Every structure is written in C-alpha cells, then in structure tokens.
Coordinates of C-alpha atoms and ligand atoms in Angstrom, one line a residue:
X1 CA 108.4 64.5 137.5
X2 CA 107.0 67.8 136.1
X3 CA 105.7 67.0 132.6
X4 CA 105.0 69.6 129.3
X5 CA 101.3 70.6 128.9
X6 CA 100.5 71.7 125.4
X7 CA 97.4 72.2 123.6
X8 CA 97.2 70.5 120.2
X9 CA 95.3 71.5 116.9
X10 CA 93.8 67.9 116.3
X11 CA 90.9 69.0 114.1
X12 CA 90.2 72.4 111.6
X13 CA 87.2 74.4 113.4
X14 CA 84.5 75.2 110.9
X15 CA 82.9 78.2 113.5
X16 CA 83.6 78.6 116.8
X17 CA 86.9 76.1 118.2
X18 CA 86.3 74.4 121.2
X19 CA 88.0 71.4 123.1
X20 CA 87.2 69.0 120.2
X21 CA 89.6 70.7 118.2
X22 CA 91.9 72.0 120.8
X23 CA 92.9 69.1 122.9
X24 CA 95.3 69.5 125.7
X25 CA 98.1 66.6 126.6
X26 CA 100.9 66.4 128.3
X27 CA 104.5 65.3 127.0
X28 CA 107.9 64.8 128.9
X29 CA 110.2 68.1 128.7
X30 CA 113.0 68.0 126.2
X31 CA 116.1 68.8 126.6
X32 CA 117.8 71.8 124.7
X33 CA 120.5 71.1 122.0
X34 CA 123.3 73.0 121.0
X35 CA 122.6 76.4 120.4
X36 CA 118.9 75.8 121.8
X37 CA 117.1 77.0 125.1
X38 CA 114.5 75.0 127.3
X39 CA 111.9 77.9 128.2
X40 CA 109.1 77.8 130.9
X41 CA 106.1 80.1 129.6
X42 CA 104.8 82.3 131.9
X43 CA 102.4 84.2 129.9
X44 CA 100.6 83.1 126.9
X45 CA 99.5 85.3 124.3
X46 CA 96.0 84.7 122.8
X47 CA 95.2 87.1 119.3
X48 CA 93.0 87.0 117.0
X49 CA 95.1 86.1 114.0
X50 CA 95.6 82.1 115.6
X51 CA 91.9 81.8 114.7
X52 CA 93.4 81.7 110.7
X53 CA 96.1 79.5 111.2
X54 CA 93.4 76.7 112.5
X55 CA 92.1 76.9 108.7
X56 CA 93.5 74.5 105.7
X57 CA 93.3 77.6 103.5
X58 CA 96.3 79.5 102.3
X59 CA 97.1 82.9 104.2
X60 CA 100.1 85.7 104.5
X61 CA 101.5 83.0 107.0
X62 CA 101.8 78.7 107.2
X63 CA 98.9 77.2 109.0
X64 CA 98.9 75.3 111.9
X65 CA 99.3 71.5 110.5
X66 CA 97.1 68.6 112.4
X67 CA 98.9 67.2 115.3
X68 CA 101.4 70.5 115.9
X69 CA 101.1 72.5 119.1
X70 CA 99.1 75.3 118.5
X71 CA 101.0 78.7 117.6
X72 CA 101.3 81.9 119.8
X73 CA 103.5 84.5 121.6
X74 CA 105.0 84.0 124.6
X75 CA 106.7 85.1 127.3
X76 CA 109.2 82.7 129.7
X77 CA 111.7 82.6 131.4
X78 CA 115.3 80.7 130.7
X79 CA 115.5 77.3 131.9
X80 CA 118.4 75.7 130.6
X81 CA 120.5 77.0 127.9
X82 CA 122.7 75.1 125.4
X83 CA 123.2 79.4 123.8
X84 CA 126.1 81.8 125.0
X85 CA 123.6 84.7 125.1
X86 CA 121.2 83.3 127.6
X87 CA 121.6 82.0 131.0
X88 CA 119.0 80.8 133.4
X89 CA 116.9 83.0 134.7
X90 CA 116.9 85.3 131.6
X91 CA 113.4 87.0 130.7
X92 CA 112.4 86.4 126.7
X93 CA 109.9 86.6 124.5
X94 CA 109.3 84.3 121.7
X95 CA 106.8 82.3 119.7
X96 CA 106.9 79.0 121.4
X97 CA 103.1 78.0 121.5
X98 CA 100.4 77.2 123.4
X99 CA 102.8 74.7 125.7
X100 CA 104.1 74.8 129.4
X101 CA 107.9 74.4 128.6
X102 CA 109.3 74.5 125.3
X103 CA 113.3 73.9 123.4
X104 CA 113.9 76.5 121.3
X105 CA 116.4 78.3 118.7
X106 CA 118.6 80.4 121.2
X107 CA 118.4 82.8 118.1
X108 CA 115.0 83.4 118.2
X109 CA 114.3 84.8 121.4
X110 CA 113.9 88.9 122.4
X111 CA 115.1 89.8 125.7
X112 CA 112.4 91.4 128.1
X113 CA 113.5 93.5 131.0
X114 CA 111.8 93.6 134.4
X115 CA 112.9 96.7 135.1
X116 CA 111.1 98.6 132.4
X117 CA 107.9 97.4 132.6
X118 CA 105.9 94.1 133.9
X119 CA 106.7 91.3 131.8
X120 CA 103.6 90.3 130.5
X121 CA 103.6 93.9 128.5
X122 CA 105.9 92.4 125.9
X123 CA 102.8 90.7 124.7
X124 CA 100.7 93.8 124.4
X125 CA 101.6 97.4 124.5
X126 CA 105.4 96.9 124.4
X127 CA 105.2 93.6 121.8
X128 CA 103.1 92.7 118.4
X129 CA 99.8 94.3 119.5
X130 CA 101.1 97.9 120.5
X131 CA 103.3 97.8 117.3
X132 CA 100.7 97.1 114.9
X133 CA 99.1 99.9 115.9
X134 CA 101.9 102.3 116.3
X135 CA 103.4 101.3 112.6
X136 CA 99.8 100.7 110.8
X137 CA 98.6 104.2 112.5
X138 CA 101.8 106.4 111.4
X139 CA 102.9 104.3 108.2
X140 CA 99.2 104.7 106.8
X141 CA 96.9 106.2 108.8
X142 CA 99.7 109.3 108.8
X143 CA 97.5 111.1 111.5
X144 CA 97.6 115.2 111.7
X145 CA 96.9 117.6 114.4
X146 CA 93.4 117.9 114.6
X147 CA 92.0 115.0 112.1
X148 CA 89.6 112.7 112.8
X149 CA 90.5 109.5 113.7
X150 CA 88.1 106.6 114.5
X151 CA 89.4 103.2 115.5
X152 CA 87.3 99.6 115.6
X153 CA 87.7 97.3 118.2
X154 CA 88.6 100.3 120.9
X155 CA 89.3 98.5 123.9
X156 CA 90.9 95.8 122.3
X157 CA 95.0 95.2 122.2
X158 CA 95.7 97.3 119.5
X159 CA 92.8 99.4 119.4
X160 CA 93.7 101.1 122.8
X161 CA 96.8 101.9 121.6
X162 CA 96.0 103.3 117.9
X163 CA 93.5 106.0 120.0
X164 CA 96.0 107.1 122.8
X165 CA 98.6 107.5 119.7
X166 CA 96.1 109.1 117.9
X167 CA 95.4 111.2 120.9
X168 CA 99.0 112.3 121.4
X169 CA 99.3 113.1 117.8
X170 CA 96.4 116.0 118.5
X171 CA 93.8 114.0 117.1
X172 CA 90.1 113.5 117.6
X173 CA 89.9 110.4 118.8
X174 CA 86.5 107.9 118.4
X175 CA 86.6 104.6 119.2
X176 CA 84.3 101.9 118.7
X177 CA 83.3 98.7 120.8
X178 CA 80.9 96.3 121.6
X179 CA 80.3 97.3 125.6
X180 CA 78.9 100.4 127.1
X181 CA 81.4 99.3 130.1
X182 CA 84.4 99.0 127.0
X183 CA 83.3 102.2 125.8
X184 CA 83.4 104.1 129.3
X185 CA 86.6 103.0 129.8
X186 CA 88.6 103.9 126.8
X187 CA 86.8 107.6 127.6
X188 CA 87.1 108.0 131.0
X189 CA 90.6 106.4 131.3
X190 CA 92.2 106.5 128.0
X191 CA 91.5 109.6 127.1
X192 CA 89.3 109.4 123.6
X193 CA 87.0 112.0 122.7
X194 CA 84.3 109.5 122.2
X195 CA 83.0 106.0 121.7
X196 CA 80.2 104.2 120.1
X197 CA 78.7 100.6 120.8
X198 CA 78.4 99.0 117.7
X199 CA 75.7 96.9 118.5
X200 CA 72.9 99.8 119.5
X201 CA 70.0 99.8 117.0
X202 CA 71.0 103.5 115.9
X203 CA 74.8 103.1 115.7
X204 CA 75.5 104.3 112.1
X205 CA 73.5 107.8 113.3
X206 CA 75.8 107.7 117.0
X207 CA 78.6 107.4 115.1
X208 CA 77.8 110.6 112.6
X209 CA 76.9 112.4 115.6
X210 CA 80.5 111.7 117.1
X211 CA 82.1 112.6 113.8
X212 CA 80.7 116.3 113.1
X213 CA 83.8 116.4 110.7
X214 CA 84.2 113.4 108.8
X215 CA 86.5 110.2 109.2
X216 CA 90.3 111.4 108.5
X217 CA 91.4 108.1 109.7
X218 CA 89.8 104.6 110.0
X219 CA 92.0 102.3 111.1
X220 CA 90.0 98.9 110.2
X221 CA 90.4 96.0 112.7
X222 CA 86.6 94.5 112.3
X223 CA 84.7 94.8 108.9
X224 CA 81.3 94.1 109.3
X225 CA 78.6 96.6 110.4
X226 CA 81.7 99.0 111.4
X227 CA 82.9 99.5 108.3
X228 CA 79.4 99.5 106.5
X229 CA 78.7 102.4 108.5
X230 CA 81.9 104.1 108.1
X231 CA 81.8 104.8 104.3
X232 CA 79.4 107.5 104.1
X233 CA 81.5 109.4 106.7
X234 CA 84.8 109.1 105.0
X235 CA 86.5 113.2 104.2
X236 CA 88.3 113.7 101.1
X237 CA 92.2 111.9 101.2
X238 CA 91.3 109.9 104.3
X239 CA 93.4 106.8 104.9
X240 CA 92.3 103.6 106.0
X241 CA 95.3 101.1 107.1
X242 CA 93.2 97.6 107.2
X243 CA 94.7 96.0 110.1
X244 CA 92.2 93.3 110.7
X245 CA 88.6 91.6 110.0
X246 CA 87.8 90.0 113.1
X247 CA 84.0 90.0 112.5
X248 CA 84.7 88.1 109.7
X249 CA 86.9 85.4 111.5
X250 CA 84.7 82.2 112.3
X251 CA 83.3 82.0 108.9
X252 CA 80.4 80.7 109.0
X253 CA 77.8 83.9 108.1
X254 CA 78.0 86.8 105.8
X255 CA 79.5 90.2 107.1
X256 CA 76.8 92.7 105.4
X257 CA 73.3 91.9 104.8
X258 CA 73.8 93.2 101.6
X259 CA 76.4 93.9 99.1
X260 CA 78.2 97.4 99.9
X261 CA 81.2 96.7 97.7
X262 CA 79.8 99.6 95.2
X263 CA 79.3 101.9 98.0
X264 CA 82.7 101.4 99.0
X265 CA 84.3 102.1 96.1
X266 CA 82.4 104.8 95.2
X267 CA 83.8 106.6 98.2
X268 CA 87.1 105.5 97.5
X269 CA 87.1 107.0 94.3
X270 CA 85.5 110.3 95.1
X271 CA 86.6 111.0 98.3
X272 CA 90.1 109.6 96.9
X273 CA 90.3 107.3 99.8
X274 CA 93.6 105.4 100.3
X275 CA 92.7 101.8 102.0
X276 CA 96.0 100.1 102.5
X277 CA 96.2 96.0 104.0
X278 CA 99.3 94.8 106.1
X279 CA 101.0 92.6 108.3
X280 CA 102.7 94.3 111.4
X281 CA 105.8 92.5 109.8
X282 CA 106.0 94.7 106.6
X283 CA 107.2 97.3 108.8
X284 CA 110.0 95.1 111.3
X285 CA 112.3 98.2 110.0
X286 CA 110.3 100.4 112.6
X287 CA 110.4 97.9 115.6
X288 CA 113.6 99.2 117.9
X289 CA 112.3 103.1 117.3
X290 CA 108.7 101.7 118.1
X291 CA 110.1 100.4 121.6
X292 CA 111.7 103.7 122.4
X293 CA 109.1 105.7 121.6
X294 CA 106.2 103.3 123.7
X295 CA 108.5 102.2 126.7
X296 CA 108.5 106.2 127.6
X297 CA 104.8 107.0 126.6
X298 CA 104.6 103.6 128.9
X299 CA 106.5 104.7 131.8
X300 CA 105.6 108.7 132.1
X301 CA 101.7 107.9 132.0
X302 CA 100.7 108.9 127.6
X303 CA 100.2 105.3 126.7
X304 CA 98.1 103.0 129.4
X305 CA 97.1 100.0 129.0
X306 CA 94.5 97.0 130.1
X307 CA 94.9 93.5 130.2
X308 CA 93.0 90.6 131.1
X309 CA 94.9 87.7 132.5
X310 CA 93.2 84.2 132.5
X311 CA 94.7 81.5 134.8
X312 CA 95.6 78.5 133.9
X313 CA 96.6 77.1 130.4
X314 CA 93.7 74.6 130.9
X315 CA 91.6 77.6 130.2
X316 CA 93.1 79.2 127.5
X317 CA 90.4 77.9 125.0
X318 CA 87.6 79.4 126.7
X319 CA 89.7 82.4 126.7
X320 CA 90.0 82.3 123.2
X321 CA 86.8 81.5 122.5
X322 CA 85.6 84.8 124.8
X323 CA 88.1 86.9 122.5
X324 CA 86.3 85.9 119.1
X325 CA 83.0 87.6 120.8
X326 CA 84.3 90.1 122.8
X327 CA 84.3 88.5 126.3
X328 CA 87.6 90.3 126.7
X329 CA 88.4 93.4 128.6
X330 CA 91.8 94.2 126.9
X331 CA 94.9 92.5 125.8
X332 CA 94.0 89.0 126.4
X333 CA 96.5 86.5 128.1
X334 CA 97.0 83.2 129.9
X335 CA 99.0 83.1 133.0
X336 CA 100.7 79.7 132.5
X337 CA 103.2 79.6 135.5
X338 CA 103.8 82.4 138.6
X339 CA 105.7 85.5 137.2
X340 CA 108.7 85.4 139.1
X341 CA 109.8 89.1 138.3
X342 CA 106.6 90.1 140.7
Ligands
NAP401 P1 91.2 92.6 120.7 O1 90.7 93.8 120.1 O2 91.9 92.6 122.0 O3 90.1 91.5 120.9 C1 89.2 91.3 119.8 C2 88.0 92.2 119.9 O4 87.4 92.2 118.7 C3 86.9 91.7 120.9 O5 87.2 92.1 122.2 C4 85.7 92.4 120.3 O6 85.5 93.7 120.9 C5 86.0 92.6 118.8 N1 85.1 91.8 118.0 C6 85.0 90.4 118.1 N2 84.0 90.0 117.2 C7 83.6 91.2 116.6 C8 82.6 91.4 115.6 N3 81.9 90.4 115.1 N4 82.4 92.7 115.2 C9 83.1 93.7 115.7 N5 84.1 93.5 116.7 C10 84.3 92.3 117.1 O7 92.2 91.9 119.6 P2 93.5 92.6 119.0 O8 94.6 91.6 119.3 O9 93.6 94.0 119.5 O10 93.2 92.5 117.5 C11 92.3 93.5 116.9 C12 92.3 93.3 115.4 O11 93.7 93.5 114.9 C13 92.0 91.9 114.9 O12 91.2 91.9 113.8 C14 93.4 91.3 114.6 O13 93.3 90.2 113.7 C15 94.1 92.5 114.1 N6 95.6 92.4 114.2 C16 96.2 92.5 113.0 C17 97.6 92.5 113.0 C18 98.3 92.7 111.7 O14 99.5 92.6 111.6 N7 97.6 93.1 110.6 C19 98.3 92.3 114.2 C20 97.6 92.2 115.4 C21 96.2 92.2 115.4 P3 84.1 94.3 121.0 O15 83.4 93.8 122.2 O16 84.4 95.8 121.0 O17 83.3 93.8 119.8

C-alpha cells in the first residue's frame, strides 16, 4: 500500500542543515474529514525563508516545532475531498509541507489552472516568489521611467522578476549574482542592462562602472558584501524595499568585515534614502491584480522565467542545501510525483 513520505525537522541546524536534522520517514496516508481534502504534491517549493523557521528564535512567522513536517509551498493535485468546492482531480496550491500526500483545510487551498500556465509556475513567477517582487518593487521601490534600478540575487526566484518588471517599467536594469553563467543569462535572455558577479575581487568598482548614474532603486534580497558596496552609490530619494538577507541566513559568520552601520546611515540621511522591510503578506490586498497583470506579461513573452526542478523528495535537502549557496539556476523546486497536466 502506497505510504506518506515526509521529511521531519528533528533537530535545529546551527549552519548549514543536512540529513541529521532533516530526516525523512514514511507514515500511512490519512484520510480527509469533513470539510478537509487528501492532496498528492506534485511540486515542492524550496525558499529561502524555511532556513528561519528551522531556528528556536522568534521571527515575523511561528517556527517549525521538533517533530512537525517541515513547512513549504506546494502544489497537488485533489485526491479525495470531504469539501464542496473541490473534486478529484482539481489542481491547488497550498502550504502543505515537505510531505508526499497531505489532509488539508478544504479552505485553504488556491486553485491553479493548467490552462494558463504549467503548474509548477504557481510556485514561482505566478505564486509567492513573483509577488514579492512585483508588490516589494512597485509598493516601495516605486520605479520611474529611466531610474536606476539594481537587484541582488538576479537570477534567483524573485530577483528575475523584480529586473524584467523593472525593465518594463523603462528602467535601467543591473542585477547582481554569484555566476558568470547566472549573470549571462539574466542579460542575454531576460533582458537587463547589466550584471555584476559579486564574488570578483573588484566588484564594488564593476558595479560603479554599471551604475554611471547612481542606484534609484535597490531592492535588498542579500546583505552582505552587496549591500556594503551599494551605499556609496545610492542617488538622492532612492528607495530600498529590504526583501531579504540571505547571506546572512546560516548564521554562523559575520556579514561585513567591518562595521558599516555609520556608512549606512550616513547615506540614508543625506541622500534621504527610504529603506523599507516587509513580508510579501503585508501587501495580500495586491494579490488578484498581481495575477492579472503577470499571467499576461507570462503568456505574451515580458515576464520569462527559469526554474530548476530536482527529482525526487529524497533529494530535496541537497536541493536546499544547494539554494543557501547558490547551486541553483532559478526558482528552485522538487518534483515529488509526475505532473499529470503535462
Ligand atoms: P533565489 O534567489 O532563487 O535563491 C537564493 C539565491 O541567493 C542563491 O541562488 C544565491 O544566488 C543567493 N545567495 C545565497 N547565498 C548568498 C550570499 N552569501 N550572498 C549573496 N547571495 C547569496 O531565492 P528567492 O526565493 O528568490 O529569494 C531571494 C531572497 O528573497 C531571499 O533573501 C529570500 O529570503 C527573500 N524573500 C523574501 C520574501 C518576503 O516576503 N520578504 C519572500 C520571498 C523571498 P547567487 O549565486 O547569485 O549568490
């Protein structure tokens, strides 16, 4: 009889998580209650934010307790359902985990239709990734024709999609990655203006030579040596919507060889520099215009994407482990089970 795999958060990481704190086990498949769904994932979404909820530590959301299946996005498909809105068969979205099959609140599930894109997209540009950048970009970043606008982690889920926004907002777009082959790409096929690795010896003077005006617009998903050497570039009113701090994840050294917290804020203050946190959440208000607007930059060609599919949720800590360092080439997800709408 076909069993549930799952992947469990038995131990809190300090660093890198591996298999000693990720263990995988199986478990029978439950049946859905009233008002429930039984789901089979198909794709498994892995982001960066699940490397927080491993941690004891208080954050903007509840942490992952010991013993829980770990958290994350997902997309399945309906097998069962005790809920008059879904039948068998139906295509959803939801957060049910880092588990082959889950039962969940018929309530809490988002339809995803074949027919307008492949389903896996609801995980990336058409779901959380591609809306944090669309709402962080135009809530805070507030782009204009013919501003700068430099994005961190360029390649990445939401980076790919804060430039090509940027891009159709008449921007000029300059991204930075870790990867010459990352940085070609979101050039040559996305359409940015430029792109600097962050990890060449001279990047702070690549990334003034790609920015002959300024910084308009950071939109901050790293920290780190990005951001150090983003401050003395930053033009008068610029905006900076601080998205994420994924160089600052695992903990375990110190972001800047040296304290740049003056430097900072002496740029905010004279170049009256508007730095603004959030959660793609703050802005759920924006969520049904979002989809309109990306499922037709999607479909006529303004918006592509990449993603990189791993097979196999046996493999999905590797994966995750390859997105805390950059292994990734795009929106990063596990193919649980065969996609059925293919
Ligand atoms: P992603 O960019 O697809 O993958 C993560 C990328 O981060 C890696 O490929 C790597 O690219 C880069 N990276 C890893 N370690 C780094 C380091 N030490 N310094 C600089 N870059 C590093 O991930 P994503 O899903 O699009 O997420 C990007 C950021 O947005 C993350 O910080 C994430 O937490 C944040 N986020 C925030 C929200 C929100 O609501 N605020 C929602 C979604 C995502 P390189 O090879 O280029 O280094």
């Amino acid at each position: 009889m076909e069993q549930n795999q799952r992947i469990i958060l038995v131990e809190r990481p300090d660093g890198m998580p591996d298999e000693t704190h990720l263990k995988m086990e199986t478990a029978a498949i439950a049946e859905p209650g009233e008002g429930q769904v039984l789901l089979k994932t198909i794709y498994l979404s892995l982001d960066p934010y699940m490397r927080g909820r491993m941690n004891a530590g208080p954050s903007y959301a509840p942490r992952v307790e010991l013993g829980d299946v770990m958290v994350g996005g997902a997309v399945s498909q309906v097998v069962a359902s005790k809920h008059p809105e879904w039948q068998a068969g139906d295509f959803v979205v939801t957060r049910s985990g880092w588990q082959s099959y889950a039962v969940v609140d018929g309530n809490r599930l988002r339809r995803v239709d074949p027919k307008l894109a492949a389903i896996s997209t609801a995980l990336g540009v058409l779901g959380m990734p591609g809306f944090t950048a669309y709402a962080g970009l135009l809530n805070i970043g507030k782009p204009q024709p013919g501003e700068t606008v430099v994005v961190a982690a360029a390649s990445g889920a939401v980076g790919q999609v804060v430039g090509q926004i940027a891009k159709l907002k008449g921007c000029r777009v300059v991204g930075v990655a870790g990867a010459e082959d990352k940085c070609k790409y979101v050039v040559d096929e996305l359409g940015f203006d430029a792109c600097v690795n962050y990890k060449s010896d001279d990047f702070p003077a690549q990334l003034a030579a790609a920015c002959p005006d300024g910084i308009d617009v950071y939109f901050e998903n790293v920290g780190g040596r990005v951001l150090s050497a983003v401050i003395g570039l930053l033009n008068d009113f610029s905006r900076m919507p601080v998205c994420g701090l994924i160089a600052q994840y695992n903990g375990t050294e110190l972001p800047l060889e040296h304290n740049e917290l003056p430097k900072l804020m002496r740029a905010v203050l004279t170049h009256r520099v508007l730095i603004r946190g959030f959660i793609q959440s703050d802005f759920q208000a924006d969520f049904p215009q979002f989809l309109r607007d990306m499922s037709e930059w999607v479909r006529n060609g303004d918006v592509k994407y990449r993603e990189d599919v791993v097979q196999g949720l046996e493999n999905a800590v590797s994966a995750f482990q390859g997105l805390l360092v950059g292994r990734n080439r795009g929106k990063m997800l596990v193919q649980v089970a065969e996609d059925p709408s293919r």
